[in-house]
mmCIF file of C-alpha atoms in Angstrom:
data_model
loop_
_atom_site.group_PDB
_atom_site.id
_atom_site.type_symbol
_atom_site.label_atom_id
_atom_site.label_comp_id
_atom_site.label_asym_id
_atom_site.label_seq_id
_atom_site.Cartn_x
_atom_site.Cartn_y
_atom_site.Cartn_z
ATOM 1 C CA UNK A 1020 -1.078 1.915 -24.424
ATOM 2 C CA UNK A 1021 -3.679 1.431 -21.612
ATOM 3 C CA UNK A 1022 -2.966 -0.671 -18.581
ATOM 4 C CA UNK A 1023 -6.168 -1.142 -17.181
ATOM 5 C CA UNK A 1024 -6.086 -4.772 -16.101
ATOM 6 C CA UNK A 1025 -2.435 -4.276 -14.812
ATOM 7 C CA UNK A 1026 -3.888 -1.400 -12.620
ATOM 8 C CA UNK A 1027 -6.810 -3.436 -11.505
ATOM 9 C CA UNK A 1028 -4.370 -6.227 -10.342
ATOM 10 C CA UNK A 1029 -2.228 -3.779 -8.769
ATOM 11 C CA UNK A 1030 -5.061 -2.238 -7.299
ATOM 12 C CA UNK A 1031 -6.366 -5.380 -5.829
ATOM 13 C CA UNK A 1032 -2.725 -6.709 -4.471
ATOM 14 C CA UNK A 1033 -1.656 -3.590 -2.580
ATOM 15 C CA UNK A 1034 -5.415 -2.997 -1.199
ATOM 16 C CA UNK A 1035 -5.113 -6.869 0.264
ATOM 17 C CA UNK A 1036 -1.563 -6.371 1.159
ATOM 18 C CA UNK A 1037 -2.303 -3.486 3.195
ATOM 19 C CA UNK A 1038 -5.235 -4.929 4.862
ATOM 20 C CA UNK A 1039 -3.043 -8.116 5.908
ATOM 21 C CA UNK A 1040 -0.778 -5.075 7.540
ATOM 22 C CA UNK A 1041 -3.341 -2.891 9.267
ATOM 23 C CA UNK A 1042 -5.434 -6.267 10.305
ATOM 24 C CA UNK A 1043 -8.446 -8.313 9.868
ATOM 25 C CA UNK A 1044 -12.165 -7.001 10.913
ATOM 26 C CA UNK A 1045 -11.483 -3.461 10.854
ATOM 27 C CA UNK A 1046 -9.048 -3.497 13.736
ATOM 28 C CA UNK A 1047 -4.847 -3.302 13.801
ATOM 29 C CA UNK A 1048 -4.211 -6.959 15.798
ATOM 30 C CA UNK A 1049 -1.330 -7.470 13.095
ATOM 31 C CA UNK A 1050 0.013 -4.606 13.993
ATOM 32 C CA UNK A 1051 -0.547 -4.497 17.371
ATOM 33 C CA UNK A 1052 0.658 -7.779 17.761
ATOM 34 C CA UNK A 1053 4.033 -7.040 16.238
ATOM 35 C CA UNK A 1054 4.914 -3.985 18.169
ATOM 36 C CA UNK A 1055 4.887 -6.925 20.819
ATOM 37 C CA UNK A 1056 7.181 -9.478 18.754
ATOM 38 C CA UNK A 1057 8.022 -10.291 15.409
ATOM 39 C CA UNK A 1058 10.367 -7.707 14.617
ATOM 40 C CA UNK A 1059 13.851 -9.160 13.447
ATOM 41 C CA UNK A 1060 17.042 -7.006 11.607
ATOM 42 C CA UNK A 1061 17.476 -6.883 8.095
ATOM 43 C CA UNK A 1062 21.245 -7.752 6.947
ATOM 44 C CA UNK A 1063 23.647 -5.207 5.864
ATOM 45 C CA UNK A 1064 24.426 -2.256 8.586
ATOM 46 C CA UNK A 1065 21.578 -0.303 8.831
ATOM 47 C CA UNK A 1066 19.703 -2.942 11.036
ATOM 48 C CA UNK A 1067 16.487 -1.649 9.710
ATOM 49 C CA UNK A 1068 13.165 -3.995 11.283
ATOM 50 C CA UNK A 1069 11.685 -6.557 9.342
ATOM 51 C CA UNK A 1070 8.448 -7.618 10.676
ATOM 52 C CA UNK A 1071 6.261 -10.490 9.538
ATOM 53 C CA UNK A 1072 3.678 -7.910 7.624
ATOM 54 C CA UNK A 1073 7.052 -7.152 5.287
ATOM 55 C CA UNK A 1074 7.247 -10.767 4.266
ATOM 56 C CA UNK A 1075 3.502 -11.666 4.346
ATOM 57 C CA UNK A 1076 2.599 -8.387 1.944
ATOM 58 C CA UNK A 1077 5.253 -9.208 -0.587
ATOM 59 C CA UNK A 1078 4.170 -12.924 -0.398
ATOM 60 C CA UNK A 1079 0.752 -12.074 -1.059
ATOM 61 C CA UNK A 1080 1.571 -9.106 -3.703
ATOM 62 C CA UNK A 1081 3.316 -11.733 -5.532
ATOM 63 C CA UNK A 1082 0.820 -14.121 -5.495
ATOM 64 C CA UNK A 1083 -1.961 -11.955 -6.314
ATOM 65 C CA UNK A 1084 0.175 -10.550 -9.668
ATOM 66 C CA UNK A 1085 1.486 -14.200 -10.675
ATOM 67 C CA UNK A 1086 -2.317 -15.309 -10.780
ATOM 68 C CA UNK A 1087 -3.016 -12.576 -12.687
ATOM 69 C CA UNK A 1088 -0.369 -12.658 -15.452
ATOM 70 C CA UNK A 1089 1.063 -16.270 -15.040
ATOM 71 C CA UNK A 1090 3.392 -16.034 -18.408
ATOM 72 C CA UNK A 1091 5.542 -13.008 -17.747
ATOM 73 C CA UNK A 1092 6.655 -11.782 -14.471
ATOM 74 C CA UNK A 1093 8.938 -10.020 -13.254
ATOM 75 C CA UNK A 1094 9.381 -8.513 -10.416
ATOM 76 C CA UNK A 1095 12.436 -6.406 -7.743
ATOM 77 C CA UNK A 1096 11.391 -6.230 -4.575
ATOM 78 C CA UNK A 1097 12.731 -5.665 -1.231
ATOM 79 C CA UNK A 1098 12.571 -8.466 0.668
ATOM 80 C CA UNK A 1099 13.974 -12.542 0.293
ATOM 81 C CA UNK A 1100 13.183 -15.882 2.309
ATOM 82 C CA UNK A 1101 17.247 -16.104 3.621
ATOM 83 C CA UNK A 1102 16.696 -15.357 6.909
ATOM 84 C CA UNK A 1103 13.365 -16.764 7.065
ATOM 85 C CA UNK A 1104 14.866 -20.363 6.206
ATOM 86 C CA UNK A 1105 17.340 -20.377 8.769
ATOM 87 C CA UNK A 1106 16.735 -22.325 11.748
ATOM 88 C CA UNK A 1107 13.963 -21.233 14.373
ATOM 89 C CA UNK A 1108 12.363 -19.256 11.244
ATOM 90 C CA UNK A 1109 9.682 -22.328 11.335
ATOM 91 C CA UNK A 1110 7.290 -20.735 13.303
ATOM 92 C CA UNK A 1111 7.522 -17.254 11.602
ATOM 93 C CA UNK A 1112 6.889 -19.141 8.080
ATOM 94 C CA UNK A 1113 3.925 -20.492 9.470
ATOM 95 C CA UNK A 1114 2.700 -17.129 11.011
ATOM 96 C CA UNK A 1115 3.051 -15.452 7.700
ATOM 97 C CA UNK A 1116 1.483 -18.651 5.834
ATOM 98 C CA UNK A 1117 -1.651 -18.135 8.284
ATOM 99 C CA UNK A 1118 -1.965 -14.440 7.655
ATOM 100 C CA UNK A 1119 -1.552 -14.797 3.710
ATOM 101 C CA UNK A 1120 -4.094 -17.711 3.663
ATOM 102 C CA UNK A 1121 -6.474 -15.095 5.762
ATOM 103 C CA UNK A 1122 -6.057 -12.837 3.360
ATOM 104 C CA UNK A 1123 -6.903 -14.526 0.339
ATOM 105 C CA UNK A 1124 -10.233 -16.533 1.918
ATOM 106 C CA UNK A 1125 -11.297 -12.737 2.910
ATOM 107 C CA UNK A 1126 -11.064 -11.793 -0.584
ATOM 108 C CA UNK A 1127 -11.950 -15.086 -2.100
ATOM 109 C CA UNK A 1128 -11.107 -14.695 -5.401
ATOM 110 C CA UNK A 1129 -8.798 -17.728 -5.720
ATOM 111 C CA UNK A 1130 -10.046 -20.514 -3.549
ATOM 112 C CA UNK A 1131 -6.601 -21.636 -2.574
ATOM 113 C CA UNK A 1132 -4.580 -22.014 0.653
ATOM 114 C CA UNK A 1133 -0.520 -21.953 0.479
ATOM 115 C CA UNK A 1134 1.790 -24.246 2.143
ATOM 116 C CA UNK A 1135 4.368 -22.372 3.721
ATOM 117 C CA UNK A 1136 7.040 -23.314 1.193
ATOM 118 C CA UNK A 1137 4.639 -21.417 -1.323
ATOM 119 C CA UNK A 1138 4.680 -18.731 0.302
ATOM 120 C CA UNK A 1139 8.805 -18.851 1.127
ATOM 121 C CA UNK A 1140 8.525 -19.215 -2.915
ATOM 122 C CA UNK A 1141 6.225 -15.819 -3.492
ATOM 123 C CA UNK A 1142 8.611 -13.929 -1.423
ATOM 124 C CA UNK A 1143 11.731 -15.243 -3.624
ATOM 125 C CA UNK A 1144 10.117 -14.153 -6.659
ATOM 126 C CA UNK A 1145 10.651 -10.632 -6.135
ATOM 127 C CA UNK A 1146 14.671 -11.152 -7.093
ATOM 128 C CA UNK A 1147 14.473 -9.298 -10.856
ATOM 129 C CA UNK A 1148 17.074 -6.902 -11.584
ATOM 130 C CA UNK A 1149 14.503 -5.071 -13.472
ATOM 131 C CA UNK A 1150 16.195 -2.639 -15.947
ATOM 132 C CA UNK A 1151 15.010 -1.394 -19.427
ATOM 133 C CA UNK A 1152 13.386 -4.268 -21.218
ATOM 134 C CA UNK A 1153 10.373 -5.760 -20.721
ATOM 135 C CA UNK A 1154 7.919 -5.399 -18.050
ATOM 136 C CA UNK A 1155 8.665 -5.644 -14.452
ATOM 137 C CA UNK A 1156 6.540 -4.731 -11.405
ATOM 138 C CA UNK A 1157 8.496 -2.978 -8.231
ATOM 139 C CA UNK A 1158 7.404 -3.462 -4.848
ATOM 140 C CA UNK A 1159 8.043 -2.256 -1.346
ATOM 141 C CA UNK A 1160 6.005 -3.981 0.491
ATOM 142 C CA UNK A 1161 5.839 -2.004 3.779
ATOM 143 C CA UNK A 1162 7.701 1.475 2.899
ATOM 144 C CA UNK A 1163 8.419 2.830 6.037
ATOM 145 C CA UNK A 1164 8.891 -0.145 8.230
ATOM 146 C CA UNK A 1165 10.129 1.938 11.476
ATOM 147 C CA UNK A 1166 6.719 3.669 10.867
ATOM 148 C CA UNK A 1167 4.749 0.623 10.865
ATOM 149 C CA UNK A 1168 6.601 -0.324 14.128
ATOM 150 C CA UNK A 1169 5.819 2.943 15.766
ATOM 151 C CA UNK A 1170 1.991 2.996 14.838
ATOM 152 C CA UNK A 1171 2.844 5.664 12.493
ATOM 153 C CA UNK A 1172 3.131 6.097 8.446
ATOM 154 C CA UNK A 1173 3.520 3.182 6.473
ATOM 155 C CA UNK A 1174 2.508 2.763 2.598
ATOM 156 C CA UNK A 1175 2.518 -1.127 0.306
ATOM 157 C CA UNK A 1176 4.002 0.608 -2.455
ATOM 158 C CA UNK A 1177 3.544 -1.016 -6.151
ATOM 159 C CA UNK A 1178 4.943 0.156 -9.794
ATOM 160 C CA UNK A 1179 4.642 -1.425 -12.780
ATOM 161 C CA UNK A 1180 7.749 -0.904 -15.415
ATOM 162 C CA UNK A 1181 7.299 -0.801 -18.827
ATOM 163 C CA UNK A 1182 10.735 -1.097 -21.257
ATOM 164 C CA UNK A 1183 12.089 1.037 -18.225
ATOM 165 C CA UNK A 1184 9.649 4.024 -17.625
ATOM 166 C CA UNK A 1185 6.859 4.235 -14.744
ATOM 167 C CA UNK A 1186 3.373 3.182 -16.208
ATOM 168 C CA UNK A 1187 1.580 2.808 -13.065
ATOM 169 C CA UNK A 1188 1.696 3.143 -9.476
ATOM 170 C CA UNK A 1189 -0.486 2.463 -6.458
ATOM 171 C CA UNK A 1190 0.421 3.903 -3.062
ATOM 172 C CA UNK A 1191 -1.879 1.672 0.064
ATOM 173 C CA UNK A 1192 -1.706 3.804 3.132
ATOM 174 C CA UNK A 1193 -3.359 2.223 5.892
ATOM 175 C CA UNK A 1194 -2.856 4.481 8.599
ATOM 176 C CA UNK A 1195 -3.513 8.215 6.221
ATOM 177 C CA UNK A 1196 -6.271 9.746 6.651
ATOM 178 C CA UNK A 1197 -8.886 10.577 3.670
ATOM 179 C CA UNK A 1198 -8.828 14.177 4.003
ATOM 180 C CA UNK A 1199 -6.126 16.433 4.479
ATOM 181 C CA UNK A 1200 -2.834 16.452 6.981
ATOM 182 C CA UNK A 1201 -1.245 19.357 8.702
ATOM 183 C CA UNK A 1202 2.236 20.566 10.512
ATOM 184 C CA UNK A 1203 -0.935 21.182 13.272
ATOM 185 C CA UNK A 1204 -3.043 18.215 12.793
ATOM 186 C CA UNK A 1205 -0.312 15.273 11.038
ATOM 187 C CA UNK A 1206 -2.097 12.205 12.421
ATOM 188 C CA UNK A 1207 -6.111 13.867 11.903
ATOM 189 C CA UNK A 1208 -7.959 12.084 14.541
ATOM 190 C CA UNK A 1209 -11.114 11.255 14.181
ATOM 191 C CA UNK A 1210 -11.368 10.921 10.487
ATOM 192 C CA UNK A 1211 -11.428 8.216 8.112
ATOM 193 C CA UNK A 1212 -8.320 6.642 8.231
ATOM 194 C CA UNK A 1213 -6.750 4.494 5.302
ATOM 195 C CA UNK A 1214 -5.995 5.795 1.356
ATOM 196 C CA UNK A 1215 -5.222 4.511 -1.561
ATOM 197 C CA UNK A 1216 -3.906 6.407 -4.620
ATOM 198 C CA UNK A 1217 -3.387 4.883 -8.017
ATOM 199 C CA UNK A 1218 -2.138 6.554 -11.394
ATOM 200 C CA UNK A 1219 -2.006 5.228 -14.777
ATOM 201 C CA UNK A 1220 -0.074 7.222 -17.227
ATOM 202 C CA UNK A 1221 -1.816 9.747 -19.011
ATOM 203 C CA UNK A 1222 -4.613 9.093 -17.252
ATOM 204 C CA UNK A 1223 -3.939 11.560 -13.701
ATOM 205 C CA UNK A 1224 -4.364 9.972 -10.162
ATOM 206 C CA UNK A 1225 -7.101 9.273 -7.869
ATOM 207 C CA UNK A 1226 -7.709 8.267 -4.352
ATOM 208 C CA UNK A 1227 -9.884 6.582 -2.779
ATOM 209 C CA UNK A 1228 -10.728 4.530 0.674
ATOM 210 C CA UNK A 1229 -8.762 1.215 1.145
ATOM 211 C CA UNK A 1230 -12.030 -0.333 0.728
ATOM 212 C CA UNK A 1231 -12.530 1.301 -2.291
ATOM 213 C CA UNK A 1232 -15.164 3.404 -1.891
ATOM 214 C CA UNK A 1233 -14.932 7.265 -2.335
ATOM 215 C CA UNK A 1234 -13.051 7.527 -5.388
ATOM 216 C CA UNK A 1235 -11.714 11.264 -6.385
ATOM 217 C CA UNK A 1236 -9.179 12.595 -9.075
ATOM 218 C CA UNK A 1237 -6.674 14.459 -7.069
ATOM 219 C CA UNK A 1238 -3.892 17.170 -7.872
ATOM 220 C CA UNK A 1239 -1.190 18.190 -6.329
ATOM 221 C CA UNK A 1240 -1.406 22.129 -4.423
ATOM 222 C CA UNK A 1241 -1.336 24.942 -6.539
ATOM 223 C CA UNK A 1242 0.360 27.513 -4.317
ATOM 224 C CA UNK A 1243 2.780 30.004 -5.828
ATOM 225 C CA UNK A 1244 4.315 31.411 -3.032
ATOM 226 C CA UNK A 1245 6.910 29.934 -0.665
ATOM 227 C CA UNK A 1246 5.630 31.329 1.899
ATOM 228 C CA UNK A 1247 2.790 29.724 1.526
ATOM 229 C CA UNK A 1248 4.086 26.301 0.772
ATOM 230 C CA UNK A 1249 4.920 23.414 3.745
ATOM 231 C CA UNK A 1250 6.972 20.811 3.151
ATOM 232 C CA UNK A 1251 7.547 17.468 3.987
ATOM 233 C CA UNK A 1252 10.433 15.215 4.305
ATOM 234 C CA UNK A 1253 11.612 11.920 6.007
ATOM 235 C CA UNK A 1254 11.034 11.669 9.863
ATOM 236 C CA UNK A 1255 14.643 9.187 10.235
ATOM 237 C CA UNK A 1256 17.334 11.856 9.802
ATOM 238 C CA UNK A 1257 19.172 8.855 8.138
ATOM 239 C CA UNK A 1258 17.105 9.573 5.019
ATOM 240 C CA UNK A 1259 17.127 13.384 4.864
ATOM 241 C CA UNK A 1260 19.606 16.002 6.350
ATOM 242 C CA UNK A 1261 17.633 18.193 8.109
ATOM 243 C CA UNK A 1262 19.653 20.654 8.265
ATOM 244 C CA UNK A 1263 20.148 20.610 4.605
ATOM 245 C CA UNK A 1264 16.422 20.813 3.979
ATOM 246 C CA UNK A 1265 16.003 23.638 6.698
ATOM 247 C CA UNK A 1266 18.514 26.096 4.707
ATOM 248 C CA UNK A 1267 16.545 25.411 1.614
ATOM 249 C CA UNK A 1268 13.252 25.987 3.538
ATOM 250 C CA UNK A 1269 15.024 29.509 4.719
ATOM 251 C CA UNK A 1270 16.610 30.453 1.481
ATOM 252 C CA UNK A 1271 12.719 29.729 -0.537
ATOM 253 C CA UNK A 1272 11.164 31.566 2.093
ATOM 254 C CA UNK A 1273 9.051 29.134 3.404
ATOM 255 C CA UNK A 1274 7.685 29.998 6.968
ATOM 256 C CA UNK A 1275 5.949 26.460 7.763
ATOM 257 C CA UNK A 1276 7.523 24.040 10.094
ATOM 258 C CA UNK A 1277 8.137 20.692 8.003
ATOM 259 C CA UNK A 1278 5.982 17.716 8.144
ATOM 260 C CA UNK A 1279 8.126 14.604 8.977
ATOM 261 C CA UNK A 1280 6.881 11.388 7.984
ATOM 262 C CA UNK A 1281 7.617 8.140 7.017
ATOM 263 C CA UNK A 1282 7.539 6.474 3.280
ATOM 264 C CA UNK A 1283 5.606 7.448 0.369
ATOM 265 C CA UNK A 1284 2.848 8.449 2.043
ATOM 266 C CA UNK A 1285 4.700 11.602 1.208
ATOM 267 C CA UNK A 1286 4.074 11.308 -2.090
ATOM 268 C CA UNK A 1287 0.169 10.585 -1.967
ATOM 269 C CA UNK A 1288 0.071 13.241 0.988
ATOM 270 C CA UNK A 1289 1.717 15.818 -1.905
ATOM 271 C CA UNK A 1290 -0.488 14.264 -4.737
ATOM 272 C CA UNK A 1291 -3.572 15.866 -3.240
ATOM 273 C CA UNK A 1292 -2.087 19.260 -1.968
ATOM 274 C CA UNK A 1293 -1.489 18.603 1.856
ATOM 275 C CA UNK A 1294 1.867 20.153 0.884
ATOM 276 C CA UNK A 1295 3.549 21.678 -1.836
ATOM 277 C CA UNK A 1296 7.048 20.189 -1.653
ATOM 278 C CA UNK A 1297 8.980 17.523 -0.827
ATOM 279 C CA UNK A 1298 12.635 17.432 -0.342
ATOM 280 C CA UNK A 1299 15.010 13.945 0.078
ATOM 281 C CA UNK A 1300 18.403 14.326 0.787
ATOM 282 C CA UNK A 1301 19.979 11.339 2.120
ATOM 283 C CA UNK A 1302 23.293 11.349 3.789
ATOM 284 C CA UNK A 1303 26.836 10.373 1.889
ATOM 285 C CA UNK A 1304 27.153 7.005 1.135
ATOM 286 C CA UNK A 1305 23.078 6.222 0.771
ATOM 287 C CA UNK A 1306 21.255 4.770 -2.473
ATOM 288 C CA UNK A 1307 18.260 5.201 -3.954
ATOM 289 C CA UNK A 1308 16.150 2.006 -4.543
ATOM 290 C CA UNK A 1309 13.920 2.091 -7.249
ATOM 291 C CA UNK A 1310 10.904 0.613 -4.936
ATOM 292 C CA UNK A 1311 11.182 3.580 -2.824
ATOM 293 C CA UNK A 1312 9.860 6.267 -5.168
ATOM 294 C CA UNK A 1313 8.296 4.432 -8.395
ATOM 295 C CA UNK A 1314 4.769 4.565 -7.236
ATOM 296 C CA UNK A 1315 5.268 7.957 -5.363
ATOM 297 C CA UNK A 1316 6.850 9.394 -8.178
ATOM 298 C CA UNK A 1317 3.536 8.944 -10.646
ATOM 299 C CA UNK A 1318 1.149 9.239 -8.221
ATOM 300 C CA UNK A 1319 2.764 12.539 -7.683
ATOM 301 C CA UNK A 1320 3.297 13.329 -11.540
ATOM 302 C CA UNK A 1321 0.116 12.495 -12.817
ATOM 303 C CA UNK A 1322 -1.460 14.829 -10.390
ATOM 304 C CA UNK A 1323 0.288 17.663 -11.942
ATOM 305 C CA UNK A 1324 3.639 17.770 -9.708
ATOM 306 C CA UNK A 1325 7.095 17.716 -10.694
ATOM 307 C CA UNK A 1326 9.579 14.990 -9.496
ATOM 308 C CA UNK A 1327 13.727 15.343 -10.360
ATOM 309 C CA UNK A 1328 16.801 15.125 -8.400
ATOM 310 C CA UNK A 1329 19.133 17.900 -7.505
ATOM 311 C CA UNK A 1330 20.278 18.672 -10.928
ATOM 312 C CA UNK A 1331 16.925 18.506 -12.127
ATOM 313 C CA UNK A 1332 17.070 15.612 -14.024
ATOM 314 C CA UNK A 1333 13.967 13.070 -14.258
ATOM 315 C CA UNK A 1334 14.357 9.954 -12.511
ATOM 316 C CA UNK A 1335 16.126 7.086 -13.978
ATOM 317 C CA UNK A 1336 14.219 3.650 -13.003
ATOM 318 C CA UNK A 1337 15.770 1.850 -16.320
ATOM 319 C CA UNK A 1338 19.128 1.109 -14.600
ATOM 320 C CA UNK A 1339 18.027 -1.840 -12.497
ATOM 321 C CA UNK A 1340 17.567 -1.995 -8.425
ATOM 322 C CA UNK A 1341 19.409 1.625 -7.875
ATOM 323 C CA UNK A 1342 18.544 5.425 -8.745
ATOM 324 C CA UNK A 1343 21.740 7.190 -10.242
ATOM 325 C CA UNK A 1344 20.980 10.245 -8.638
ATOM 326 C CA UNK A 1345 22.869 14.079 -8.376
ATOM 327 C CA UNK A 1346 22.403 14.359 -4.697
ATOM 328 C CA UNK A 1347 18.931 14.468 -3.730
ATOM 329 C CA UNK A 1348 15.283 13.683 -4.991
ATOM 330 C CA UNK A 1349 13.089 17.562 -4.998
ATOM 331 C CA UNK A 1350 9.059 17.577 -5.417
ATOM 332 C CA UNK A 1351 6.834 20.231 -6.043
ATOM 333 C CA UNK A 1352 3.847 21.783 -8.418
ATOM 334 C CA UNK A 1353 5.565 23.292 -11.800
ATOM 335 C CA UNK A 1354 4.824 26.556 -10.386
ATOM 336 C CA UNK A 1355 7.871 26.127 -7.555
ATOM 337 C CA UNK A 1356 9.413 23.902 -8.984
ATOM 338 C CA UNK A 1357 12.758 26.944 -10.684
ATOM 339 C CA UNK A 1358 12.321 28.574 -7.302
ATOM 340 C CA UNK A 1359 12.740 25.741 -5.521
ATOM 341 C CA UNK A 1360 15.751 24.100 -7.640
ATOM 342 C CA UNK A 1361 17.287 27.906 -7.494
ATOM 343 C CA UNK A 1362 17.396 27.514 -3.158
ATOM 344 C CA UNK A 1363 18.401 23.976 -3.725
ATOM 345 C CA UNK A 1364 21.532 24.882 -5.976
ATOM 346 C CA UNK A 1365 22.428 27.744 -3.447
ATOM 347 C CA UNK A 1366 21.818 25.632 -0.374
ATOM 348 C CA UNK A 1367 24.426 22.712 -1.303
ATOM 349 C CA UNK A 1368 26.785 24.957 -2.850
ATOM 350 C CA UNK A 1369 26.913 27.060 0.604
ATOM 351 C CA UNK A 1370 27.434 23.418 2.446
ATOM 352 C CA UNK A 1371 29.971 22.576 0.483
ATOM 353 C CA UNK A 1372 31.992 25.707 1.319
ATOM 354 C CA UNK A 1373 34.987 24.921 3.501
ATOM 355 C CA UNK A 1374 33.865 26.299 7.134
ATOM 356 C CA UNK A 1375 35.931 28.781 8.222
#
């Protein structure tokens, strides 16, 4: 089954979401403004920032896919209006309204302007369990918040779910640039800077400039070797045990230091061969969410990689908000990919040795 217009949509949403993010007129003011202000704490313990650019892109993703398909939708995503409707949230409702309304006169294609309880009502439409009927789209709307914060990696990550298996994805990576990343050179400067990739299935993955110009097909590296390979893996420590992923480095044979970075971008970085492997181990106590590797994971895939957990197992998105996962996620080219579960399998069984 093709899923052209649902790619186009998606397309269109995350490219406009992540332009509300990086800014207007080809410069980062949202940004810049809200390393300034702006940034609250999400519930729950980790404390992680919200910042107005999380609630305007889902408002607008939302938007954008409910005027597309108005008679089914579905859709989990990150982020709710609770906090936002709490008293003193006025003026950050009305901050978000003006940036969404920006938005859509830039792009024009709708010829409406929200009221701010619209918008409150885009972001609370993103409360599906998902699971494995029907169709539901998965957002993140800025993966890789602290990155956004920091000037660094950020992605507006967007799946589609069909009867529970990834159909398409579409990774918007404002701050990547177009050609290829390094342990030297991570942040490239003075290069082109903001990707997209998309991937339909069965149909491989592309990338292209946010302003969607420069389209190529891209595939993920086809090094053999460890030693060879780099690898990337999450820049908060909270995510990934370092340590973990250094003794799997050392036990593969891989002699590159590891790129940290925030979000998917991973996954798009990977999809074109910037590195060979990616490895996610989050600590004890940690869950998956399903909007944190749905559109990595086929980007990734359709370019030819290879994306399980620990045990090797595909990953489950059928189950609703969570990934059931045996200890870790593992990426790589199907070349690696036994070498590379081998070190894994030694690596946690040596950690989980009683030290002496």
């Amino acid at each position: 089954m093709a899923y052209d217009k649902e790619l186009a949509a998606a397309i269109k949403a995350a490219s406009l979401a992540a332009r509300l993010c990086r800014g207007l007129c080809g410069f980062q003011k949202v940004q810049k403004a809200l390393l300034q202000s702006d940034v609250r704490s999400k519930r729950g313990r980790n404390k992680s920032p919200v910042t107005v650019a999380d609630y305007g892109s889902q408002a607008l993703v939302s938007f954008v896919l409910q005027q597309e398909f108005p008679g089914e939708f579905s859709l989990v995503a990150e982020e709710d209006s609770i906090d936002l409707r709490k008293d003193g949230g006025g003026e950050i409702v009305e901050r978000i309204t003006k940036l969404v309304n920006e938005s859509l006169t830039s792009d024009g294609s709708y010829g409406v302007s929200l009221s701010s309880e619209d918008v409150l009502k885009a972001i609370d439409s993103g409360k599906s369990e998902g699971g494995s009927q029907g169709r539901h789209w998965v957002l993140d709307p800025i993966d890789g918040t602290k990155g956004f914060v920091r000037g660094d990696q950020y992605a507006v990550a967007l799946a589609l779910l069909d009867r529970g298996n990834v159909v398409l994805g579409v990774l918007a990576c404002p701050n990547l640039p177009l050609t290829s990343i390094s342990v030297a050179h991570p942040h490239s400067p003075n290069n082109e800077v903001g990707c997209l990739f998309f991937a339909e299935v069965g149909r491989g993955t592309y990338m292209q400039l946010l302003d969607g110009s420069s389209t190529v097909k891209v595939q993920v590296s086809a090094v053999e070797n460890p030693e060879e390979a780099s690898f990337f893996e999450s820049y908060e420590s909270a995510h990934s045990m370092h340590d973990l992923s250094s003794l799997i480095a050392q036990k593969l044979g891989v002699k590159a230091a590891p790129i940290r970075m925030d979000s998917q971008v991973k996954y798009g970085a990977l999809s074109r061969g910037d590195g060979a492997i990616y490895l996610r181990f989050p600590r004890n106590g940690y869950r998956e969410k399903i909007w944190d590797h749905a559109a990595g994971s086929i980007v990734v895939t359709e370019a030819g990689g290879v994306v399980t957990d620990a045990a090797g197992k595909q990953l489950d998105f059928s189950k609703g908000k969570y990934l059931d996962l045996d200890t870790g996620i593992i990426v790589s080219n199907q070349k690696l990919m036994p070498l590379l579960f081998d070190a894994v399998r030694a690596s946690l069984a040596e950690k989980a040795k009683p030290q002496p």
